[in-house]
mmCIF file of C-alpha atoms in Angstrom:
data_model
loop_
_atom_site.group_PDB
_atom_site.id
_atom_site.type_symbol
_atom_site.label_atom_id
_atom_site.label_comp_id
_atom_site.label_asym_id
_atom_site.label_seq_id
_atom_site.Cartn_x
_atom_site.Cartn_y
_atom_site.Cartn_z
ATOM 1 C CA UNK A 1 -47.827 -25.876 56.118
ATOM 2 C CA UNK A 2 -44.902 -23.968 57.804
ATOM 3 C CA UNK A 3 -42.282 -24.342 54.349
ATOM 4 C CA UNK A 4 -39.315 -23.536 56.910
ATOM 5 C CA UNK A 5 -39.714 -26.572 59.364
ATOM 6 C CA UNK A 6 -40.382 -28.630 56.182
ATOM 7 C CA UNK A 7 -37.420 -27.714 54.728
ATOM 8 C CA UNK A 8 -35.261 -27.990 57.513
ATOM 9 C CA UNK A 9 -36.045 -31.480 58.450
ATOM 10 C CA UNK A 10 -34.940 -32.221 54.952
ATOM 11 C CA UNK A 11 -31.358 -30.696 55.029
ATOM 12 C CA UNK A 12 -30.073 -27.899 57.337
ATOM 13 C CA UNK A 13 -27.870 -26.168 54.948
ATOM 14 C CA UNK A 14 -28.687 -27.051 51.186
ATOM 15 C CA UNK A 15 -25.413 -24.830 50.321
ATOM 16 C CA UNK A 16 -23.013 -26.395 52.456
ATOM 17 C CA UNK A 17 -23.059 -29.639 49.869
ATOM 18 C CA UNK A 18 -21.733 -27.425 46.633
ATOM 19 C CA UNK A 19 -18.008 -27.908 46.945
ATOM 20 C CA UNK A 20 -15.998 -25.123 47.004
ATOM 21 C CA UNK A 21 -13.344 -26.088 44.572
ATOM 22 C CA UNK A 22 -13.666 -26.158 41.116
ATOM 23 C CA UNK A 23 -13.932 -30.129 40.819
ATOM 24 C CA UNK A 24 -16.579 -30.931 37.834
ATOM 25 C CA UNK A 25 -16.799 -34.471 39.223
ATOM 26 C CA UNK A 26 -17.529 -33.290 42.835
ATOM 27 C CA UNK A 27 -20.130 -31.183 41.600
ATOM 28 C CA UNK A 28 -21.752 -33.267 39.639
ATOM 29 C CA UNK A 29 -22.148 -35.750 42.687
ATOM 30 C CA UNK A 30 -22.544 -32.655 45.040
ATOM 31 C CA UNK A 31 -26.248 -31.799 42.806
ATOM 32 C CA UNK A 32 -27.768 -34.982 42.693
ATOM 33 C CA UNK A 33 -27.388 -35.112 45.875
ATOM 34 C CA UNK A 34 -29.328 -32.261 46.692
ATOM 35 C CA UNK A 35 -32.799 -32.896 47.834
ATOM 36 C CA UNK A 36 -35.792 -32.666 45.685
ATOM 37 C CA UNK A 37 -38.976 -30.278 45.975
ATOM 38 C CA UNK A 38 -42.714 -31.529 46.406
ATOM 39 C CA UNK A 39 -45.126 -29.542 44.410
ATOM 40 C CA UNK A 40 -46.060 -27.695 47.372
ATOM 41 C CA UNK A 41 -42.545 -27.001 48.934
ATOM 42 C CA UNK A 42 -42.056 -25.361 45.328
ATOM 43 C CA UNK A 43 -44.946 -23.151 45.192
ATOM 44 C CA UNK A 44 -44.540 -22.047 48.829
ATOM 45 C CA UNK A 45 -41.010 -20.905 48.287
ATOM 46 C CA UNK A 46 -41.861 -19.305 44.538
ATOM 47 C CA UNK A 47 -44.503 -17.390 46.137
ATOM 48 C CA UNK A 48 -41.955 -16.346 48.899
ATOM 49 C CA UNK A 49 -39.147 -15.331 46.397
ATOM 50 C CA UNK A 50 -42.243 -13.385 44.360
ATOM 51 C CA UNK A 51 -44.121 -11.878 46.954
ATOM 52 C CA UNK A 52 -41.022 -10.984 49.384
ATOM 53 C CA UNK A 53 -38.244 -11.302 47.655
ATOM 54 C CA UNK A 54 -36.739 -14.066 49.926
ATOM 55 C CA UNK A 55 -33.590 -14.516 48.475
ATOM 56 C CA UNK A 56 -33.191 -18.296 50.410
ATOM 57 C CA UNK A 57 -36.329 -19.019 48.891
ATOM 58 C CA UNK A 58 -34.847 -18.452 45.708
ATOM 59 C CA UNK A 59 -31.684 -19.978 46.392
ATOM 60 C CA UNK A 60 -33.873 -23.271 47.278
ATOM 61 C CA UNK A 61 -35.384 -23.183 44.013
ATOM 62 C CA UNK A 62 -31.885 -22.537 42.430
ATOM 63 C CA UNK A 63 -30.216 -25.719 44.336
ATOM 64 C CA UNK A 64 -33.173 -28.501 43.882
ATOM 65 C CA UNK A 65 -32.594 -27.920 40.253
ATOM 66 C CA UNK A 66 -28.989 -27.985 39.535
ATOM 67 C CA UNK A 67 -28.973 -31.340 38.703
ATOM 68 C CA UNK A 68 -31.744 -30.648 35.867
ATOM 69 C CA UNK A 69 -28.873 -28.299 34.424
ATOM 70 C CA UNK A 70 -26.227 -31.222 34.285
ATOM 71 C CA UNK A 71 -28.657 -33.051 32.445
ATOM 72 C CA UNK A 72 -29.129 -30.599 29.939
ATOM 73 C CA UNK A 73 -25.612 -29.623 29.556
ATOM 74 C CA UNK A 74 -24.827 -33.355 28.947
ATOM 75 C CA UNK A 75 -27.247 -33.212 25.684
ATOM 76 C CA UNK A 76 -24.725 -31.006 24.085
ATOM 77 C CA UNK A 77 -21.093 -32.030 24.491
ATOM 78 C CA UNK A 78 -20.828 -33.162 21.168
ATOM 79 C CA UNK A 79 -19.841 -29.426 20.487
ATOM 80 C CA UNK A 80 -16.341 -29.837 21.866
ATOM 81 C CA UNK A 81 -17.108 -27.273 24.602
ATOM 82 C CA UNK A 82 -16.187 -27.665 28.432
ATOM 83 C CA UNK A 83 -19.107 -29.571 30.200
ATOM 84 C CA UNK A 84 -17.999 -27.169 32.831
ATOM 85 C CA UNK A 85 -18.831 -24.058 31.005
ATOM 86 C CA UNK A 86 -22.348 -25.323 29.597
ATOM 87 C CA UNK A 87 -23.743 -26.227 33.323
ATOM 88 C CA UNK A 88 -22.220 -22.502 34.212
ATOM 89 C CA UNK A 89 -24.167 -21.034 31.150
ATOM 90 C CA UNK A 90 -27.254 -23.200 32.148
ATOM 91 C CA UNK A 91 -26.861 -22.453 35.775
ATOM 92 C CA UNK A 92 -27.515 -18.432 34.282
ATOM 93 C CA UNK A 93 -30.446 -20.198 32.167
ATOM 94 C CA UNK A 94 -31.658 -21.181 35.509
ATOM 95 C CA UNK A 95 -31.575 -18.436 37.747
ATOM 96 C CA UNK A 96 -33.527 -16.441 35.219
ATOM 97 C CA UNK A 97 -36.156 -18.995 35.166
ATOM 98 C CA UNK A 98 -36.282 -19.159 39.016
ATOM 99 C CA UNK A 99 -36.815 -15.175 38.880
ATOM 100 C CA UNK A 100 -39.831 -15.417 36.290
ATOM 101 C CA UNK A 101 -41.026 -17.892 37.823
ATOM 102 C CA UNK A 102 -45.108 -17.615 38.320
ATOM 103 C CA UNK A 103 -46.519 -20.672 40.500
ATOM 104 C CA UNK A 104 -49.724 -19.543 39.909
ATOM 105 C CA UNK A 105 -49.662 -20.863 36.052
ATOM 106 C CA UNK A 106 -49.899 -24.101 37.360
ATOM 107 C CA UNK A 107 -46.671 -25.769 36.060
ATOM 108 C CA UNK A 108 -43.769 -27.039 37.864
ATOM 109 C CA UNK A 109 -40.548 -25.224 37.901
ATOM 110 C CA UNK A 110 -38.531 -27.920 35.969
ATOM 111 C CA UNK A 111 -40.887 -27.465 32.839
ATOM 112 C CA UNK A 112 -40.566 -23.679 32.677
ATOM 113 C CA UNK A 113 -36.790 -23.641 33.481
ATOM 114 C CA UNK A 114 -35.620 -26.282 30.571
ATOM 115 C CA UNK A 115 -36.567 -23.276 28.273
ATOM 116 C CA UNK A 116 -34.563 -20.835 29.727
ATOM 117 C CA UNK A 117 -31.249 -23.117 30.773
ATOM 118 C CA UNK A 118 -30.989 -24.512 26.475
ATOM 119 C CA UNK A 119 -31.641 -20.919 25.644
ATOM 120 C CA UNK A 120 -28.270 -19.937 27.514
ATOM 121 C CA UNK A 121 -26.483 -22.622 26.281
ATOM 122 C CA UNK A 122 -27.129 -21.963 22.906
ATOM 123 C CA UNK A 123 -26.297 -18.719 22.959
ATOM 124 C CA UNK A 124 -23.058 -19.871 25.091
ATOM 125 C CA UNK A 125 -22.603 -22.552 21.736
ATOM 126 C CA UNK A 126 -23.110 -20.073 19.296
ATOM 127 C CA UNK A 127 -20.655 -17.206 20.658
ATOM 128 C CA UNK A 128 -18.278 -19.825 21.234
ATOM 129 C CA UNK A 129 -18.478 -23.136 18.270
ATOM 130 C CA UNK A 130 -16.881 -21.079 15.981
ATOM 131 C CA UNK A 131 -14.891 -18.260 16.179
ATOM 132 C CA UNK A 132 -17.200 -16.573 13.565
ATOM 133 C CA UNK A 133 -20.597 -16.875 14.280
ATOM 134 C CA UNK A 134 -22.460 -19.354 12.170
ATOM 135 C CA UNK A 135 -25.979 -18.148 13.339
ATOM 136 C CA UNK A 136 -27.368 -14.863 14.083
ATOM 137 C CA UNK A 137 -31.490 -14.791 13.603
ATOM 138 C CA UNK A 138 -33.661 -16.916 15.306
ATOM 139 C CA UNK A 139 -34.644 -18.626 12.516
ATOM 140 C CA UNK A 140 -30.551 -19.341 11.824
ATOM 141 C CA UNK A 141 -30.207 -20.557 15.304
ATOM 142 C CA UNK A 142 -33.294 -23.268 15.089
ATOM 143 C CA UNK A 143 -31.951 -24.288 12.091
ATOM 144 C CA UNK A 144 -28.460 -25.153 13.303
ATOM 145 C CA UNK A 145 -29.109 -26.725 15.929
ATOM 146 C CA UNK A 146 -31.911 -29.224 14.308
ATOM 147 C CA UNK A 147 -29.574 -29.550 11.307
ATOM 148 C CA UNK A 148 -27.100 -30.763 13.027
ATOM 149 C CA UNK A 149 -29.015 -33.357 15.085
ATOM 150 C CA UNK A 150 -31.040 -34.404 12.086
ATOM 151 C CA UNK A 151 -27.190 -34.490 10.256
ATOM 152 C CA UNK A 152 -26.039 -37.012 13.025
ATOM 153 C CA UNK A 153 -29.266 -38.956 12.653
ATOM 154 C CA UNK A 154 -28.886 -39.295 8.948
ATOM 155 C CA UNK A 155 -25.083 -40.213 9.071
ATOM 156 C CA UNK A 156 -26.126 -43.242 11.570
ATOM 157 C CA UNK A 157 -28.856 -44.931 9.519
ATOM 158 C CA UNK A 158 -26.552 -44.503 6.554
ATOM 159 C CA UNK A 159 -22.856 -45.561 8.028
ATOM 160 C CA UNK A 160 -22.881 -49.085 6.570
ATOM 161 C CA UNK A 161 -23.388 -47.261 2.999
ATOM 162 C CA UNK A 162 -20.743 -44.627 3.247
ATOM 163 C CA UNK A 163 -18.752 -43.926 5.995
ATOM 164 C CA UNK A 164 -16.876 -40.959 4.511
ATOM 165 C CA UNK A 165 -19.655 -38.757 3.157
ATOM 166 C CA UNK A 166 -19.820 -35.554 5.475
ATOM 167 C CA UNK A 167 -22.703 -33.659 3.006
ATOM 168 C CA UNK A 168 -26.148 -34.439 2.454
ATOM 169 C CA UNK A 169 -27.718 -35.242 -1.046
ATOM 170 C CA UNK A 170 -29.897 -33.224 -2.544
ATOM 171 C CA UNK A 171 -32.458 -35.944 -1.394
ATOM 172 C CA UNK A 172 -31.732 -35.439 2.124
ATOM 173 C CA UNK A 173 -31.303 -31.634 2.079
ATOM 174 C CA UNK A 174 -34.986 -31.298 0.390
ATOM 175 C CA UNK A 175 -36.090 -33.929 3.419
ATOM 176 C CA UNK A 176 -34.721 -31.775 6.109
ATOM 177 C CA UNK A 177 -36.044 -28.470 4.239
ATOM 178 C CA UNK A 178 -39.978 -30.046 4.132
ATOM 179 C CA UNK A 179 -39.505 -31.425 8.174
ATOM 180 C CA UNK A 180 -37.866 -27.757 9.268
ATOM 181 C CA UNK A 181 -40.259 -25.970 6.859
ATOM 182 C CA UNK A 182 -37.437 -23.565 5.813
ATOM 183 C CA UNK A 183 -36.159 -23.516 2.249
ATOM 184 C CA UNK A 184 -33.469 -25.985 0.516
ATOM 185 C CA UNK A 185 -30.867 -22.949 0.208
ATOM 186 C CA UNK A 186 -30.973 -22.027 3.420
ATOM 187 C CA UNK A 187 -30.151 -26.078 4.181
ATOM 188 C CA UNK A 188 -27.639 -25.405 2.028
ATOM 189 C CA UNK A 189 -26.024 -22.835 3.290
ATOM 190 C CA UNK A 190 -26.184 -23.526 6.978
ATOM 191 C CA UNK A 191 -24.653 -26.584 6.083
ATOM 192 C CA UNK A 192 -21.939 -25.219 4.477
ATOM 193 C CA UNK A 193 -21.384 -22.887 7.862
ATOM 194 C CA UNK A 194 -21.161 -26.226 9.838
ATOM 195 C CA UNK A 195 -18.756 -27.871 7.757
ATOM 196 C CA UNK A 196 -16.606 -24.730 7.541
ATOM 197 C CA UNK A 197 -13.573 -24.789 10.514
ATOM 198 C CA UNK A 198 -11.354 -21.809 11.635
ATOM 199 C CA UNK A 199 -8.316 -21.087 9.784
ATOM 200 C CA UNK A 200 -5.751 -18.705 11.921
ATOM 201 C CA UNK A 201 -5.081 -15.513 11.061
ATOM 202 C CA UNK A 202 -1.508 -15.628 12.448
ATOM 203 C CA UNK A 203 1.105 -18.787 11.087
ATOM 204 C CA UNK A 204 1.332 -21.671 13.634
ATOM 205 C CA UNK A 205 5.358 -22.132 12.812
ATOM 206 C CA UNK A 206 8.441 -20.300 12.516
ATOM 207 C CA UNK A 207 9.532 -21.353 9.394
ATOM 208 C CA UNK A 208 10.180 -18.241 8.039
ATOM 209 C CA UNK A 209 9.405 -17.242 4.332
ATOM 210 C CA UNK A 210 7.379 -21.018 4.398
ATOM 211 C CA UNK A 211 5.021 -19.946 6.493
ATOM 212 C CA UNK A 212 2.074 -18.415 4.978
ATOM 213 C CA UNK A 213 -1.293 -17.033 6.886
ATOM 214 C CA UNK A 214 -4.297 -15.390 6.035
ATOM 215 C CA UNK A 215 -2.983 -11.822 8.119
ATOM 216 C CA UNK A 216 -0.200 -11.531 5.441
ATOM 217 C CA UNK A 217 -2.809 -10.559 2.641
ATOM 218 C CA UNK A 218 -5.658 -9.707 4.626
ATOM 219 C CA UNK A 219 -4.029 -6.576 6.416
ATOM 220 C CA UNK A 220 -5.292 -3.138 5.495
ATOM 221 C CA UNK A 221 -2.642 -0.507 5.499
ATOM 222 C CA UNK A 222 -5.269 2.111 3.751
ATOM 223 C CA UNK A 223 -5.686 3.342 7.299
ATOM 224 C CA UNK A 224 -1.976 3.114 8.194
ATOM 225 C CA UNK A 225 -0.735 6.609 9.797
ATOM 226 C CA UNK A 226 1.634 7.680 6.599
ATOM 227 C CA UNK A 227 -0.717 6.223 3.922
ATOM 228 C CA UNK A 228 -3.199 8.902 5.458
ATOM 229 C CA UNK A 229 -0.836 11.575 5.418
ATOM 230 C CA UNK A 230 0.873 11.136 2.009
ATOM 231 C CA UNK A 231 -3.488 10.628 0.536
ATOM 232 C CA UNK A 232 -3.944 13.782 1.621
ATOM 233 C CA UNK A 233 -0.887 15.628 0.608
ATOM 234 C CA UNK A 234 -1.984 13.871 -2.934
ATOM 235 C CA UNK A 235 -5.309 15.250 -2.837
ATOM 236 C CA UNK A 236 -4.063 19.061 -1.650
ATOM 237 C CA UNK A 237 -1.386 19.024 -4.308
ATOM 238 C CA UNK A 238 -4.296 18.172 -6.853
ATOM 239 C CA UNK A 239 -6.315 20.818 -5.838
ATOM 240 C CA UNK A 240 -5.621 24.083 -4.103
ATOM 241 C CA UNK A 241 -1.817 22.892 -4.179
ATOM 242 C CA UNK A 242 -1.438 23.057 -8.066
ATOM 243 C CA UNK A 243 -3.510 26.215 -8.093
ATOM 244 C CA UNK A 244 -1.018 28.136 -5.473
ATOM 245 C CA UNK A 245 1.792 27.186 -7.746
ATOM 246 C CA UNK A 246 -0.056 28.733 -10.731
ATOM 247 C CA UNK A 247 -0.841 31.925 -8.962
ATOM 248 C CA UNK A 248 3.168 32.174 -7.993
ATOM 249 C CA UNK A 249 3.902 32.423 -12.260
ATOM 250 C CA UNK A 250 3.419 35.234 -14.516
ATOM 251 C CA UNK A 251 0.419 35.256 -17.228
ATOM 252 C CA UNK A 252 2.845 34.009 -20.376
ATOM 253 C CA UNK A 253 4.806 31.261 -18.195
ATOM 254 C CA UNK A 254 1.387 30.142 -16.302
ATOM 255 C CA UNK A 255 -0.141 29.629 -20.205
ATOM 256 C CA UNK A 256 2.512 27.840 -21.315
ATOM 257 C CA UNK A 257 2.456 25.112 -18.253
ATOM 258 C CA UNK A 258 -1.396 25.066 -18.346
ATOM 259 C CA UNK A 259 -1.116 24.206 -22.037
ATOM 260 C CA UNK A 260 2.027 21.873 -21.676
ATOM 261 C CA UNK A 261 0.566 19.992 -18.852
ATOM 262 C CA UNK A 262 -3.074 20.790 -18.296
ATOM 263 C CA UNK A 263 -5.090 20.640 -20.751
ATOM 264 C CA UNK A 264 -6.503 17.482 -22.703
ATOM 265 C CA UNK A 265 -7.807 18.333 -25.953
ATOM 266 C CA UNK A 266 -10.822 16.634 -27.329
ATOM 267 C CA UNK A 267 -8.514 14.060 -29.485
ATOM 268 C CA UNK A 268 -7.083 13.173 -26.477
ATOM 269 C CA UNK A 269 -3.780 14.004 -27.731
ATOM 270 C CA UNK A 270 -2.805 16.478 -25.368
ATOM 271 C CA UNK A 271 -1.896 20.122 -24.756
ATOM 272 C CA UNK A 272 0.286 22.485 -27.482
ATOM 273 C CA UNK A 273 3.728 21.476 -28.241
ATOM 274 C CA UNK A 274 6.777 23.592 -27.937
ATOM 275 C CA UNK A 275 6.487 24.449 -31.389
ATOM 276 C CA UNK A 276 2.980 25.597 -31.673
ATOM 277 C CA UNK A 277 3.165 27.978 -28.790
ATOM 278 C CA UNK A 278 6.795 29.016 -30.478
ATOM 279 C CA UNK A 279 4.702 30.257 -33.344
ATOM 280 C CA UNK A 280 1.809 32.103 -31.234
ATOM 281 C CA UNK A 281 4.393 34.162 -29.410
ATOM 282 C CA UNK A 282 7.353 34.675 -31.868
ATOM 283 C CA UNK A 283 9.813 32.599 -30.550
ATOM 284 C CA UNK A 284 12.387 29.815 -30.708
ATOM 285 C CA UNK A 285 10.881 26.252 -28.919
ATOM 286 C CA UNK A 286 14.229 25.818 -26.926
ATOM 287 C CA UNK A 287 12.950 29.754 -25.403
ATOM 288 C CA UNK A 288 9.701 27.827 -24.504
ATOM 289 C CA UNK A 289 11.127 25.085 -23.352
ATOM 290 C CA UNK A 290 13.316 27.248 -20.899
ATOM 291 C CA UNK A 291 10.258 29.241 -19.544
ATOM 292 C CA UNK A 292 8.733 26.217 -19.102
ATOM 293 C CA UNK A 293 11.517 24.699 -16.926
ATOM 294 C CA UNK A 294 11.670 28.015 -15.233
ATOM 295 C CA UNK A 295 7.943 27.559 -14.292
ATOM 296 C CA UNK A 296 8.366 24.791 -13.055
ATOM 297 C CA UNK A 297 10.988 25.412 -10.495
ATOM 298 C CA UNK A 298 9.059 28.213 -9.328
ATOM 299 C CA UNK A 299 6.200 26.004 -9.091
ATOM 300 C CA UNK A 300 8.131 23.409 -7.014
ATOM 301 C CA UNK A 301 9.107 26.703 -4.772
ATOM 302 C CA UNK A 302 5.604 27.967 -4.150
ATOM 303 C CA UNK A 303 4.917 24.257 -2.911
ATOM 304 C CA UNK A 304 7.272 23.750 -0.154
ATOM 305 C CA UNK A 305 6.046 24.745 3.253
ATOM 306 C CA UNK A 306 7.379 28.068 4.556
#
């Protein structure tokens, strides 16, 4: 069968009926109009695309099945995402599908590709449902999304006998954790993840001192240019710093301040007082206290930068 004549007696240019503006309702109505494959028409052009690369073979393939993405997409606006963006994400789904494509296996494109076009959504969902992400394994991602559904399912058979409970019972969480085969914490706490909204950093008024948002107590200033610099003037002070100023004092004054001020005795009570190192060197404590005071001035000298 010569694919090309086929193909042309059924449109002459598949591409000219995607609209060129950005129109959601004109594309919709623009796909399902475009004309569908026969089993053969498909495998001719899938061995074209894998044998040649004919990229109009491909783009054939692409087309005929554009409508199969609007379906798909339509499965999942209860997310509160733009229809528009899930058919792009599922067009991406699609083309990927169209390029793995083996016709060989014996199955028809639109079975293979439904794999690949929900894949993309959900990843599109799941980047963009929350600004954190609620699911990051694979086992996390099966979960939410057959929570969920299995959530809406529950809340319909019981709306007559509460309307305004948004949890499941421990009945129902250990019936969703035998049918998913996962565990009744992880239930849990993928439940709590879909219940959980997004609170914003930065205050939606300008009320002044009554407005209140997370980024006033969640900033971290520990990296903050000056806290840096005055952490490590701390630190150098503590160390070499304080031993610099010790070498700038003679042997009797450098005692004196390393008893005064650096030394913790077992008791915890401190270093000598003025009086005890009075008596060890045969003086008055006002002439200690003065060398002390004189220490520490030179001290404070030895520290500033030259």
């Amino acid at each position: 069968m010569n694919i090309t004549a086929a193909t042309a007696v059924t449109v002459r240019d598949p591409w000219s009926l995607v609209p060129s503006l950005g129109n959601l309702d004109a594309y919709v109505s623009a796909v399902n109009r475009m004309p569908m494959l026969t089993p053969t028409e498909e495998t001719e052009l899938a061995r074209a695309l894998r044998d040649k690369g004919d990229v109009q073979a491909a783009g054939r393939l692409v087309l005929s099945h554009l409508r199969l993405v609007v379906s798909i997409s339509r499965q999942y606006l209860g997310y509160g995402l733009p229809q528009g963006d899930l058919i792009q994400e599922g067009n991406v789904g699609l083309m990927k599908a169209v390029k793995r494509f083996d016709p060989e296996q014996g199955v028809r494109l639109v079975s293979y590709a439904m794999h690949w076009i929900k894949a993309e959504i959900h990843e599109y969902i799941l980047k963009n449902w929350r600004m954190v992400k609620v699911a990051t394994t694979k086992a996390q991602r099966k979960l939410f999304f057959n929570l969920r559904s299995m959530k809406q399912g529950m809340k319909g058979e019981a709306a007559d006998a509460d309307t305004h409970r948004n949890t499941l019972t421990p009945a129902e969480v250990a019936s969703v954790a035998r049918e998913l085969n996962v565990k009744a914490d992880e239930v849990v706490e993928m439940e709590m993840r879909l219940s959980g909204g997004d609170v914003a950093l930065e205050p939606q008024t300008d009320d002044g001192e009554e407005s209140y948002a997370p980024i006033a107590y969640l900033a971290d200033d520990s990296q903050e240019p000056t806290r840096v610099i005055e952490a490590r003037s701390r630190d150098w002070l503590a160390g070499d710093g304080i031993a610099q100023a010790l070498n700038a004092l003679d042997e009797r004054s450098r005692r004196i301040v390393e008893e005064r001020w650096l030394k913790v005795n077992d008791d915890s009570s401190g270093g000598m007082t003025l009086h005890e190192l009075a008596a060890e060197y045969g003086v008055s404590a006002e002439r200690i206290r003065q060398i002390e005071v004189a220490a520490m001035k030179k001290m404070r000298k030895a520290l500033v930068p030259a």
